[in-house]
CSV table of C-alpha atoms in Angstrom, one decimal:
chain,number,residue,atom,x,y,z
A,452,UNK,CA,-25.8,96.1,-5.8
A,453,UNK,CA,-24.1,93.1,-4.3
A,454,UNK,CA,-25.9,89.9,-3.4
A,455,UNK,CA,-26.4,89.6,0.4
A,456,UNK,CA,-26.1,86.0,1.5
A,457,UNK,CA,-29.1,84.2,3.1
A,458,UNK,CA,-26.8,82.7,5.6
A,459,UNK,CA,-23.4,83.5,7.2
A,460,UNK,CA,-21.1,80.6,8.0
A,461,UNK,CA,-18.5,80.0,10.7
A,462,UNK,CA,-15.8,77.4,10.8
A,463,UNK,CA,-15.8,75.6,14.2
A,464,UNK,CA,-18.5,78.1,15.2
A,465,UNK,CA,-15.6,80.5,16.2
A,466,UNK,CA,-14.1,81.8,13.0
A,467,UNK,CA,-15.0,85.0,11.1
A,468,UNK,CA,-18.4,85.1,9.5
A,469,UNK,CA,-18.3,84.4,5.7
A,470,UNK,CA,-21.1,84.4,3.1
A,471,UNK,CA,-20.3,81.1,1.4
A,472,UNK,CA,-20.0,77.6,2.7
A,473,UNK,CA,-17.0,77.1,0.4
A,474,UNK,CA,-15.2,80.0,2.1
A,475,UNK,CA,-15.8,78.5,5.5
A,476,UNK,CA,-14.3,75.2,4.3
A,477,UNK,CA,-11.2,76.9,2.7
A,478,UNK,CA,-9.2,76.6,5.9
A,479,UNK,CA,-9.5,72.8,6.1
A,480,UNK,CA,-11.8,70.3,7.8
A,481,UNK,CA,-14.8,69.5,5.7
A,482,UNK,CA,-15.7,66.3,7.6
A,483,UNK,CA,-19.2,65.3,6.6
A,484,UNK,CA,-22.0,65.2,9.3
A,485,UNK,CA,-23.7,62.1,8.0
A,486,UNK,CA,-26.8,62.6,10.1
A,487,UNK,CA,-27.5,66.0,8.6
A,488,UNK,CA,-26.6,64.8,5.1
A,489,UNK,CA,-29.1,61.9,5.6
A,490,UNK,CA,-31.8,64.3,6.4
A,491,UNK,CA,-31.2,66.2,3.2
A,492,UNK,CA,-32.4,63.1,1.3
A,493,UNK,CA,-35.9,63.5,2.6
A,494,UNK,CA,-36.0,67.3,3.2
A,495,UNK,CA,-35.5,67.2,6.9
A,496,UNK,CA,-33.8,70.2,8.3
A,497,UNK,CA,-30.9,69.6,10.8
A,498,UNK,CA,-31.9,68.1,14.1
A,499,UNK,CA,-29.9,70.9,15.8
A,500,UNK,CA,-30.5,74.4,14.5
A,501,UNK,CA,-27.6,75.8,12.5
A,502,UNK,CA,-25.9,72.5,11.6
A,503,UNK,CA,-24.6,72.1,8.0
A,504,UNK,CA,-23.6,68.9,6.3
A,505,UNK,CA,-20.1,69.5,7.7
A,506,UNK,CA,-19.4,68.8,11.3
A,507,UNK,CA,-17.1,71.8,11.7
A,508,UNK,CA,-19.2,74.5,10.0
A,509,UNK,CA,-22.4,76.2,11.3
A,510,UNK,CA,-24.9,78.3,9.3
A,511,UNK,CA,-26.7,81.3,10.8
A,512,UNK,CA,-29.4,83.4,9.3
A,513,UNK,CA,-27.9,86.7,7.9
A,514,UNK,CA,-29.4,89.5,10.0
A,515,UNK,CA,-29.1,91.8,7.1
A,516,UNK,CA,-31.7,89.7,5.2
A,517,UNK,CA,-34.2,90.1,8.0
A,518,UNK,CA,-36.9,92.7,7.7
A,519,UNK,CA,-37.3,94.5,11.1
A,520,UNK,CA,-40.5,95.9,12.4
A,521,UNK,CA,-42.2,97.2,15.5
A,522,UNK,CA,-44.5,94.4,16.8
A,523,UNK,CA,-47.8,95.5,18.0
A,524,UNK,CA,-51.4,94.3,18.5
A,525,UNK,CA,-53.7,95.1,15.7
A,526,UNK,CA,-57.5,94.8,16.2
A,527,UNK,CA,-59.5,93.9,13.1
A,528,UNK,CA,-63.3,93.8,13.3
A,529,UNK,CA,-64.1,91.5,10.4
A,530,UNK,CA,-62.7,89.4,7.6
A,531,UNK,CA,-63.5,92.2,5.1
A,532,UNK,CA,-61.5,94.7,7.1
A,533,UNK,CA,-58.7,92.1,7.6
A,534,UNK,CA,-58.6,91.6,3.8
A,535,UNK,CA,-58.1,95.3,3.2
A,536,UNK,CA,-55.4,95.5,5.8
A,537,UNK,CA,-53.8,92.3,4.4
A,538,UNK,CA,-53.3,93.9,1.0
A,539,UNK,CA,-51.6,96.9,2.7
A,540,UNK,CA,-49.4,94.5,4.7
A,541,UNK,CA,-48.3,92.7,1.5
A,542,UNK,CA,-47.6,96.0,-0.2
A,543,UNK,CA,-45.5,97.0,2.8
A,544,UNK,CA,-43.6,93.7,2.5
A,545,UNK,CA,-42.9,94.3,-1.1
A,546,UNK,CA,-41.8,97.9,-0.4
A,547,UNK,CA,-39.3,96.6,2.2
A,548,UNK,CA,-38.1,93.9,-0.2
A,549,UNK,CA,-37.5,96.4,-3.0
A,550,UNK,CA,-35.9,99.1,-1.0
A,551,UNK,CA,-33.1,100.6,-3.1
A,552,UNK,CA,-34.1,98.6,-6.2
A,553,UNK,CA,-35.0,100.1,-9.6
A,554,UNK,CA,-35.7,97.0,-11.7
A,555,UNK,CA,-37.2,93.8,-10.4
A,556,UNK,CA,-38.2,90.4,-11.8
A,557,UNK,CA,-41.0,88.4,-10.4
A,558,UNK,CA,-40.9,84.6,-10.7
A,559,UNK,CA,-44.5,83.7,-11.8
A,560,UNK,CA,-46.4,81.3,-13.9
A,561,UNK,CA,-50.0,82.4,-13.4
A,562,UNK,CA,-50.6,80.9,-10.0
A,563,UNK,CA,-52.5,83.0,-7.4
A,564,UNK,CA,-49.7,84.0,-5.0
A,565,UNK,CA,-47.0,84.7,-7.7
A,566,UNK,CA,-49.6,86.6,-9.9
A,567,UNK,CA,-50.4,88.8,-6.9
A,568,UNK,CA,-46.7,89.5,-6.4
A,569,UNK,CA,-46.3,90.5,-10.1
A,570,UNK,CA,-49.4,92.7,-9.9
A,571,UNK,CA,-48.3,94.5,-6.8
A,572,UNK,CA,-44.7,94.8,-8.0
A,573,UNK,CA,-46.1,96.4,-11.2
A,574,UNK,CA,-48.0,98.9,-9.1
A,575,UNK,CA,-44.8,99.5,-7.1
A,576,UNK,CA,-43.0,100.3,-10.4
A,577,UNK,CA,-45.7,102.7,-11.5
A,578,UNK,CA,-45.6,104.4,-8.1
A,579,UNK,CA,-41.8,104.7,-7.8
A,580,UNK,CA,-40.6,105.0,-11.4
A,581,UNK,CA,-39.0,101.6,-11.3
A,582,UNK,CA,-39.6,98.7,-13.7
A,583,UNK,CA,-41.0,95.2,-13.0
A,584,UNK,CA,-41.4,92.2,-15.3
A,585,UNK,CA,-42.4,88.6,-14.9
A,586,UNK,CA,-40.2,85.5,-15.6
A,587,UNK,CA,-41.9,82.2,-16.0
A,588,UNK,CA,-41.2,78.6,-17.0
A,589,UNK,CA,-43.2,77.9,-20.2
A,590,UNK,CA,-44.7,74.4,-20.3
A,591,UNK,CA,-47.9,72.5,-20.7
A,592,UNK,CA,-49.5,70.6,-17.8
A,593,UNK,CA,-52.7,69.6,-16.1
A,594,UNK,CA,-54.0,72.8,-14.5
A,595,UNK,CA,-52.0,74.7,-17.2
A,596,UNK,CA,-50.7,78.1,-15.9
A,597,UNK,CA,-50.2,79.6,-19.4
A,598,UNK,CA,-53.7,80.8,-20.1
A,599,UNK,CA,-53.8,82.5,-16.7
A,600,UNK,CA,-50.4,84.1,-17.3
A,601,UNK,CA,-51.6,85.5,-20.6
A,602,UNK,CA,-54.7,86.9,-19.0
A,603,UNK,CA,-52.6,88.4,-16.2
A,604,UNK,CA,-50.1,90.0,-18.7
A,605,UNK,CA,-53.0,91.5,-20.7
A,606,UNK,CA,-54.6,92.8,-17.5
A,607,UNK,CA,-51.4,94.4,-16.2
A,608,UNK,CA,-49.9,95.4,-19.5
A,609,UNK,CA,-46.5,94.3,-18.2
A,610,UNK,CA,-43.5,92.4,-19.7
A,611,UNK,CA,-43.2,88.7,-19.1
A,612,UNK,CA,-40.2,86.6,-20.1
A,613,UNK,CA,-40.9,82.9,-20.8
A,614,UNK,CA,-38.2,80.2,-20.4
A,615,UNK,CA,-38.5,76.7,-21.6
A,616,UNK,CA,-37.5,73.9,-19.2
A,617,UNK,CA,-34.9,72.6,-21.7
A,618,UNK,CA,-33.0,75.8,-21.3
A,619,UNK,CA,-31.9,74.6,-17.8
A,620,UNK,CA,-29.9,71.7,-19.3
A,621,UNK,CA,-26.8,73.9,-19.1
A,622,UNK,CA,-27.3,74.0,-15.3
A,623,UNK,CA,-27.1,70.3,-14.9
A,624,UNK,CA,-23.8,70.6,-13.2
A,625,UNK,CA,-25.6,72.2,-10.2
A,626,UNK,CA,-27.5,69.0,-9.8
A,627,UNK,CA,-24.5,66.7,-10.4
A,628,UNK,CA,-22.0,68.6,-8.2
A,629,UNK,CA,-24.1,70.7,-5.9
A,630,UNK,CA,-23.9,74.4,-5.3
A,631,UNK,CA,-21.7,76.0,-2.6
A,632,UNK,CA,-20.3,72.7,-1.4
A,633,UNK,CA,-23.8,71.2,-0.7
A,634,UNK,CA,-26.2,69.0,-2.7
A,635,UNK,CA,-28.9,70.8,-4.7
A,636,UNK,CA,-31.8,68.5,-3.8
A,637,UNK,CA,-34.8,70.6,-4.9
A,638,UNK,CA,-36.2,68.9,-8.0
A,639,UNK,CA,-36.9,72.2,-9.8
A,640,UNK,CA,-33.6,73.8,-8.5
A,641,UNK,CA,-31.8,73.9,-11.9
A,642,UNK,CA,-34.7,75.4,-13.7
A,643,UNK,CA,-35.2,78.1,-11.1
A,644,UNK,CA,-31.5,78.9,-11.3
A,645,UNK,CA,-32.0,79.3,-15.1
A,646,UNK,CA,-34.9,81.7,-14.5
A,647,UNK,CA,-32.7,83.8,-12.2
A,648,UNK,CA,-29.8,83.8,-14.7
A,649,UNK,CA,-32.1,85.0,-17.5
A,650,UNK,CA,-33.7,87.6,-15.3
A,651,UNK,CA,-30.3,89.0,-14.4
A,652,UNK,CA,-29.4,89.1,-18.1
A,653,UNK,CA,-32.6,91.2,-18.6
A,654,UNK,CA,-31.4,93.8,-16.1
A,655,UNK,CA,-33.1,92.6,-12.9
A,656,UNK,CA,-31.4,93.7,-9.7
A,657,UNK,CA,-33.4,91.2,-7.5
A,658,UNK,CA,-36.1,88.6,-8.2
A,659,UNK,CA,-39.2,88.2,-6.0
A,660,UNK,CA,-40.6,84.7,-5.4
A,661,UNK,CA,-43.8,83.5,-3.8
A,662,UNK,CA,-42.1,81.2,-1.3
A,663,UNK,CA,-44.0,80.8,1.9
A,664,UNK,CA,-47.5,81.7,0.5
A,665,UNK,CA,-48.9,78.2,0.8
A,666,UNK,CA,-48.2,77.9,4.5
A,667,UNK,CA,-49.2,81.5,5.3
A,668,UNK,CA,-52.5,81.8,3.4
A,669,UNK,CA,-54.0,78.4,2.6
A,670,UNK,CA,-55.9,78.0,5.9
A,671,UNK,CA,-56.9,74.7,7.7
A,672,UNK,CA,-60.5,73.4,7.6
A,673,UNK,CA,-60.0,72.1,11.1
A,674,UNK,CA,-59.8,75.7,12.3
A,675,UNK,CA,-63.6,75.8,12.2
A,676,UNK,CA,-63.6,73.5,15.3
A,677,UNK,CA,-63.0,76.7,17.2
A,678,UNK,CA,-66.3,78.1,15.9
A,679,UNK,CA,-68.1,75.0,17.1
A,680,UNK,CA,-66.3,75.2,20.5
A,681,UNK,CA,-67.6,78.8,20.8
A,682,UNK,CA,-71.2,77.4,20.5
A,683,UNK,CA,-71.8,78.4,16.9
A,684,UNK,CA,-72.4,74.8,15.8
A,685,UNK,CA,-74.7,75.5,12.8
A,686,UNK,CA,-72.3,78.1,11.5
A,687,UNK,CA,-69.3,75.7,11.8
A,688,UNK,CA,-71.2,72.9,10.0
A,689,UNK,CA,-72.4,75.2,7.2
A,690,UNK,CA,-68.9,76.5,6.6
A,691,UNK,CA,-67.1,73.2,6.3
A,692,UNK,CA,-69.8,71.8,4.1
A,693,UNK,CA,-69.5,74.6,1.6
A,694,UNK,CA,-65.7,74.8,1.7
A,695,UNK,CA,-63.9,74.6,-1.6
A,696,UNK,CA,-60.3,73.9,-2.6
A,697,UNK,CA,-59.4,71.0,-0.4
A,698,UNK,CA,-59.7,67.2,-0.9
A,699,UNK,CA,-62.9,66.4,0.8
A,700,UNK,CA,-63.0,63.5,3.4
A,701,UNK,CA,-65.9,61.1,3.6
A,702,UNK,CA,-67.5,63.3,6.3
A,703,UNK,CA,-66.3,66.9,6.5
A,704,UNK,CA,-68.1,67.4,9.8
A,705,UNK,CA,-66.5,64.4,11.4
A,706,UNK,CA,-63.0,65.0,10.0
A,707,UNK,CA,-62.8,68.8,10.2
A,708,UNK,CA,-65.0,69.6,13.3
A,709,UNK,CA,-65.6,66.6,15.6
A,710,UNK,CA,-62.2,65.0,15.6
A,711,UNK,CA,-60.2,68.2,16.2
A,712,UNK,CA,-62.7,69.2,18.9
A,713,UNK,CA,-62.4,65.9,20.8
A,714,UNK,CA,-58.6,65.9,20.3
A,715,UNK,CA,-58.3,69.4,21.9
A,716,UNK,CA,-60.0,68.0,25.0
A,717,UNK,CA,-57.5,65.1,25.5
A,718,UNK,CA,-54.7,65.9,28.0
A,719,UNK,CA,-51.3,66.5,26.4
A,720,UNK,CA,-49.7,63.6,28.1
A,721,UNK,CA,-52.3,61.2,26.7
A,722,UNK,CA,-52.0,62.7,23.2
A,723,UNK,CA,-48.2,62.2,23.4
A,724,UNK,CA,-48.6,58.6,24.6
A,725,UNK,CA,-50.9,57.9,21.7
A,726,UNK,CA,-48.7,59.6,19.1
A,727,UNK,CA,-45.6,57.6,20.2
A,728,UNK,CA,-47.2,54.7,18.5
A,729,UNK,CA,-47.5,56.5,15.2
A,730,UNK,CA,-44.9,55.9,12.5
A,731,UNK,CA,-43.3,58.5,10.3
A,732,UNK,CA,-44.0,58.1,6.6
A,733,UNK,CA,-40.8,56.8,4.8
A,734,UNK,CA,-40.0,55.2,1.4
A,735,UNK,CA,-39.2,51.5,1.5
A,736,UNK,CA,-35.6,52.1,0.7
A,737,UNK,CA,-34.7,54.2,3.8
A,738,UNK,CA,-31.6,52.8,5.4
A,739,UNK,CA,-30.9,52.6,9.2
A,740,UNK,CA,-29.1,55.9,9.4
A,741,UNK,CA,-31.9,57.8,7.7
A,742,UNK,CA,-34.5,55.9,9.6
A,743,UNK,CA,-33.0,57.1,12.8
A,744,UNK,CA,-33.0,60.7,11.6
A,745,UNK,CA,-36.6,60.4,10.5
A,746,UNK,CA,-37.8,59.0,13.8
A,747,UNK,CA,-36.0,61.7,15.7
A,748,UNK,CA,-37.4,64.4,13.5
A,749,UNK,CA,-40.9,62.8,13.8
A,750,UNK,CA,-40.6,63.1,17.6
A,751,UNK,CA,-39.5,66.8,17.4
A,752,UNK,CA,-42.4,67.6,15.1
A,753,UNK,CA,-44.8,65.9,17.5
A,754,UNK,CA,-43.6,68.1,20.3
A,755,UNK,CA,-43.8,71.2,18.1
A,756,UNK,CA,-47.4,70.3,17.3
A,757,UNK,CA,-48.3,69.6,20.9
A,758,UNK,CA,-46.6,72.8,22.0
A,759,UNK,CA,-44.8,71.3,24.9
A,760,UNK,CA,-41.7,69.2,25.6
A,761,UNK,CA,-41.0,66.5,28.3
A,762,UNK,CA,-37.4,67.7,28.4
A,763,UNK,CA,-36.5,70.3,31.1
A,764,UNK,CA,-35.9,73.7,29.4
A,765,UNK,CA,-32.3,73.9,30.7
A,766,UNK,CA,-31.5,70.6,29.0
A,767,UNK,CA,-33.0,71.3,25.6
A,768,UNK,CA,-31.0,71.8,22.5
A,769,UNK,CA,-31.9,74.7,20.2
A,770,UNK,CA,-35.1,73.9,18.4
A,771,UNK,CA,-34.6,73.3,14.6
A,772,UNK,CA,-36.6,75.5,12.3
A,773,UNK,CA,-39.7,74.4,10.4
A,774,UNK,CA,-38.3,71.8,7.9
A,775,UNK,CA,-40.0,73.4,4.9
A,776,UNK,CA,-38.9,76.9,5.9
A,777,UNK,CA,-35.3,75.8,6.3
A,778,UNK,CA,-35.4,74.1,2.9
A,779,UNK,CA,-36.7,77.3,1.3
A,780,UNK,CA,-33.9,79.3,2.7
A,781,UNK,CA,-31.2,76.7,1.5
A,782,UNK,CA,-32.8,76.7,-1.9
A,783,UNK,CA,-32.7,80.5,-2.0
A,784,UNK,CA,-29.1,80.5,-0.9
A,785,UNK,CA,-28.0,78.1,-3.6
A,786,UNK,CA,-30.0,79.9,-6.3
A,787,UNK,CA,-28.4,83.2,-5.4
A,788,UNK,CA,-24.9,81.7,-5.4
A,789,UNK,CA,-25.4,79.9,-8.8
A,790,UNK,CA,-27.1,82.9,-10.5
A,791,UNK,CA,-25.4,85.8,-8.8
A,792,UNK,CA,-28.8,87.4,-8.2
A,793,UNK,CA,-30.6,88.1,-5.0
A,794,UNK,CA,-34.0,86.5,-4.4
A,795,UNK,CA,-36.3,88.1,-2.0
A,796,UNK,CA,-39.5,86.5,-0.5
A,797,UNK,CA,-42.1,89.0,0.6
A,798,UNK,CA,-44.4,86.3,1.9
A,799,UNK,CA,-41.6,85.4,4.4
A,800,UNK,CA,-41.6,89.0,5.7
A,801,UNK,CA,-41.8,89.0,9.5
A,802,UNK,CA,-44.4,91.8,9.9
A,803,UNK,CA,-46.7,90.2,7.4
A,804,UNK,CA,-46.4,86.7,9.0
A,805,UNK,CA,-47.1,88.3,12.5
A,806,UNK,CA,-50.2,90.0,11.2
A,807,UNK,CA,-51.6,86.9,9.5
A,808,UNK,CA,-50.9,84.7,12.5
A,809,UNK,CA,-52.7,87.2,14.7
A,810,UNK,CA,-56.0,86.7,12.9
A,811,UNK,CA,-58.6,84.0,13.7
A,812,UNK,CA,-57.3,81.0,11.7
A,813,UNK,CA,-60.7,80.3,10.1
A,814,UNK,CA,-60.8,83.8,8.6
A,815,UNK,CA,-58.2,82.6,6.1
A,816,UNK,CA,-61.0,80.5,4.6
A,817,UNK,CA,-63.3,83.5,4.1
A,818,UNK,CA,-66.0,83.0,1.5
A,819,UNK,CA,-65.8,79.2,1.9
A,820,UNK,CA,-62.6,78.9,-0.2
A,821,UNK,CA,-59.0,77.9,0.3
A,822,UNK,CA,-57.0,81.1,0.6
A,823,UNK,CA,-60.3,83.0,0.8
A,824,UNK,CA,-59.0,85.9,2.8
A,825,UNK,CA,-56.0,86.3,0.4
A,826,UNK,CA,-58.4,86.1,-2.6
A,827,UNK,CA,-60.5,88.9,-1.1
A,828,UNK,CA,-57.4,91.0,-0.5
A,829,UNK,CA,-56.6,90.7,-4.2
A,830,UNK,CA,-60.0,91.8,-5.4
A,831,UNK,CA,-59.4,94.4,-8.1
A,832,UNK,CA,-55.7,93.6,-8.2
A,833,UNK,CA,-56.0,90.5,-10.4
A,834,UNK,CA,-58.2,89.4,-13.2
A,835,UNK,CA,-61.1,87.3,-11.8
A,836,UNK,CA,-60.0,84.3,-13.7
A,837,UNK,CA,-56.7,84.3,-11.8
A,838,UNK,CA,-58.1,85.5,-8.5
A,839,UNK,CA,-60.7,82.7,-8.3
A,840,UNK,CA,-58.9,79.8,-9.9
A,841,UNK,CA,-58.9,76.6,-7.9
A,842,UNK,CA,-56.5,74.5,-9.9
A,843,UNK,CA,-52.8,74.6,-9.9
A,844,UNK,CA,-50.3,73.5,-12.5
A,845,UNK,CA,-48.4,70.2,-12.0
A,846,UNK,CA,-44.7,70.7,-12.2
A,847,UNK,CA,-43.9,67.1,-13.3
A,848,UNK,CA,-44.0,67.8,-17.1
A,849,UNK,CA,-41.5,70.5,-16.8
A,850,UNK,CA,-39.1,68.3,-14.8
A,851,UNK,CA,-39.6,65.5,-17.3
A,852,UNK,CA,-38.7,67.9,-20.1
A,853,UNK,CA,-35.5,68.9,-18.2
A,854,UNK,CA,-34.5,65.3,-17.8
A,855,UNK,CA,-35.1,64.6,-21.4
A,856,UNK,CA,-32.9,67.6,-22.4
A,857,UNK,CA,-29.9,66.3,-20.3
A,858,UNK,CA,-30.1,62.8,-21.9
A,859,UNK,CA,-33.1,61.2,-20.3
A,860,UNK,CA,-33.1,58.5,-17.6
A,861,UNK,CA,-29.9,57.1,-19.1
A,862,UNK,CA,-28.1,60.1,-17.6
A,863,UNK,CA,-29.5,59.2,-14.2
A,864,UNK,CA,-29.0,55.4,-14.5
A,865,UNK,CA,-25.4,55.3,-13.3
A,866,UNK,CA,-26.5,57.0,-10.0
A,867,UNK,CA,-29.2,54.4,-9.3
A,868,UNK,CA,-27.0,52.0,-7.4
A,869,UNK,CA,-26.6,54.7,-4.8
A,870,UNK,CA,-23.4,53.0,-3.6
A,871,UNK,CA,-22.1,56.0,-1.5
A,872,UNK,CA,-25.5,56.4,0.2
A,873,UNK,CA,-25.6,52.7,0.8
A,874,UNK,CA,-22.1,52.7,2.3
A,875,UNK,CA,-23.2,55.4,4.8
A,876,UNK,CA,-26.3,53.4,5.8
A,877,UNK,CA,-28.6,56.1,4.4
A,878,UNK,CA,-30.3,54.1,1.6
A,879,UNK,CA,-31.0,50.4,0.9
A,880,UNK,CA,-29.9,50.0,-2.7
A,881,UNK,CA,-32.1,47.1,-3.8
A,882,UNK,CA,-35.3,48.7,-2.6
A,883,UNK,CA,-34.2,52.0,-4.1
A,884,UNK,CA,-33.7,50.3,-7.5
A,885,UNK,CA,-37.4,49.4,-7.5
A,886,UNK,CA,-38.5,52.9,-6.9
A,887,UNK,CA,-36.0,54.3,-9.4
A,888,UNK,CA,-37.4,52.0,-12.1
A,889,UNK,CA,-41.0,53.1,-11.3
A,890,UNK,CA,-39.9,56.8,-11.2
A,891,UNK,CA,-38.1,56.9,-14.6
A,892,UNK,CA,-40.9,55.0,-16.3
A,893,UNK,CA,-43.5,57.7,-15.5
A,894,UNK,CA,-41.5,61.0,-15.1
A,895,UNK,CA,-44.5,63.2,-16.2
A,896,UNK,CA,-46.8,61.8,-13.6
A,897,UNK,CA,-44.6,60.3,-10.9
A,898,UNK,CA,-45.1,61.3,-7.3
A,899,UNK,CA,-41.5,60.3,-6.4
A,900,UNK,CA,-39.8,63.5,-7.4
A,901,UNK,CA,-39.6,64.5,-3.8
A,902,UNK,CA,-37.9,61.3,-2.7
A,903,UNK,CA,-36.0,59.6,-5.6
A,904,UNK,CA,-34.6,62.9,-7.0
A,905,UNK,CA,-33.1,64.2,-3.8
A,906,UNK,CA,-31.4,60.8,-3.2
A,907,UNK,CA,-29.9,60.9,-6.7
A,908,UNK,CA,-28.7,64.5,-6.1
A,909,UNK,CA,-27.0,63.6,-2.8
A,910,UNK,CA,-25.4,60.5,-4.4
A,911,UNK,CA,-24.1,62.5,-7.3
A,912,UNK,CA,-22.8,65.2,-5.0
A,913,UNK,CA,-20.8,62.6,-2.9
A,914,UNK,CA,-19.3,61.1,-6.1
A,915,UNK,CA,-18.2,64.5,-7.2
A,916,UNK,CA,-16.2,64.7,-4.0
A,917,UNK,CA,-14.1,61.8,-5.2
A,918,UNK,CA,-15.0,59.4,-2.4
A,919,UNK,CA,-17.5,61.5,-0.6
A,920,UNK,CA,-16.0,61.8,2.9
A,921,UNK,CA,-13.0,63.7,4.3
């Protein structure tokens, strides 16, 4: 079975559709869109939907990768009934993702959402005569996944491949030169490519990932403000006070109930006026080009949150997708190109998303827990130690082991002057040097992987183009 591309690309928006960005560039052009490239440094999706880092190439979602369904209104009487239906919806998403497949790998480590995928894929294999196995990065960390993965493997009696982070050292070129004519900015990208390569070597026709689960199932404590608004004040107060799995504010009632309730009563115009004074969060080394992109993106996200726009509809540009969703799709595309193996994401299935979004949002926190409805749906599917775990493995130790395997921070040091990014006005080099030093001195605990690493990746990509710009 061939790999179906996540995107299709068109040169000048008019040429034939092709499955690789490199193919779209083969006819010439390749002028870099610096605005879109700048956004990649801080995981901003393009300000205009479909833009790539090249001015003359657009990217469109591949319709063949979309799961079609008949939309409809489903009435669910209670969270318990919703949990039972949610399990069937996830099973349906997996069935659609595995149509025509006989052997599947599931990227998992022992976390809740990926463990559920492995368990349900294992059940799919038993039902259809196919085979399913897990593939996991094997590393020690705070909130260690490994004991949970061992418990899951014993519970399911399934095969699990374990891959050391150092094995991805051979994929370093993907970080240094990018994949499919674009920088690979995701910090764990090289290791995830190695997982797919090894899964393919073990006979997998596709790999399932848990991408999208956090946004779909986590829930928001502020959703209980709707319960208070409906007059069930004591219920709302009780629920937020017993809620587990979130960092607790000084006052859960004030932060999760009263402020959202008051905010919902403020006219949209006044909320917009107040929000205009807020500043997007940016590292100190952001240059003027990237700062402009971040401020524009901040305004777009504000309007998305408010659900309205001051610009007349006829004058609006196409709205860009959710930044996180767009980044997930680009990572998937680059993984598939590099590993020659298709990745499918059941939690991004349209029918499943529509069902979950149609539920009262506070139902997601059933039982007073983060992902409470999802946990209830997985009752009997997972061992209780996995289903009820509240912790989550930190990925930083695995990333640090990968860096050590490619030569340590000395391998990264030549990139730290970010001279190409500085020339483009994307990064201020002196300020970046300070963050780089702090980053490499504490790789196993640093919170800068999502900022410093992508900047290094884009800098390295530009250098690999021998001057960076056409």
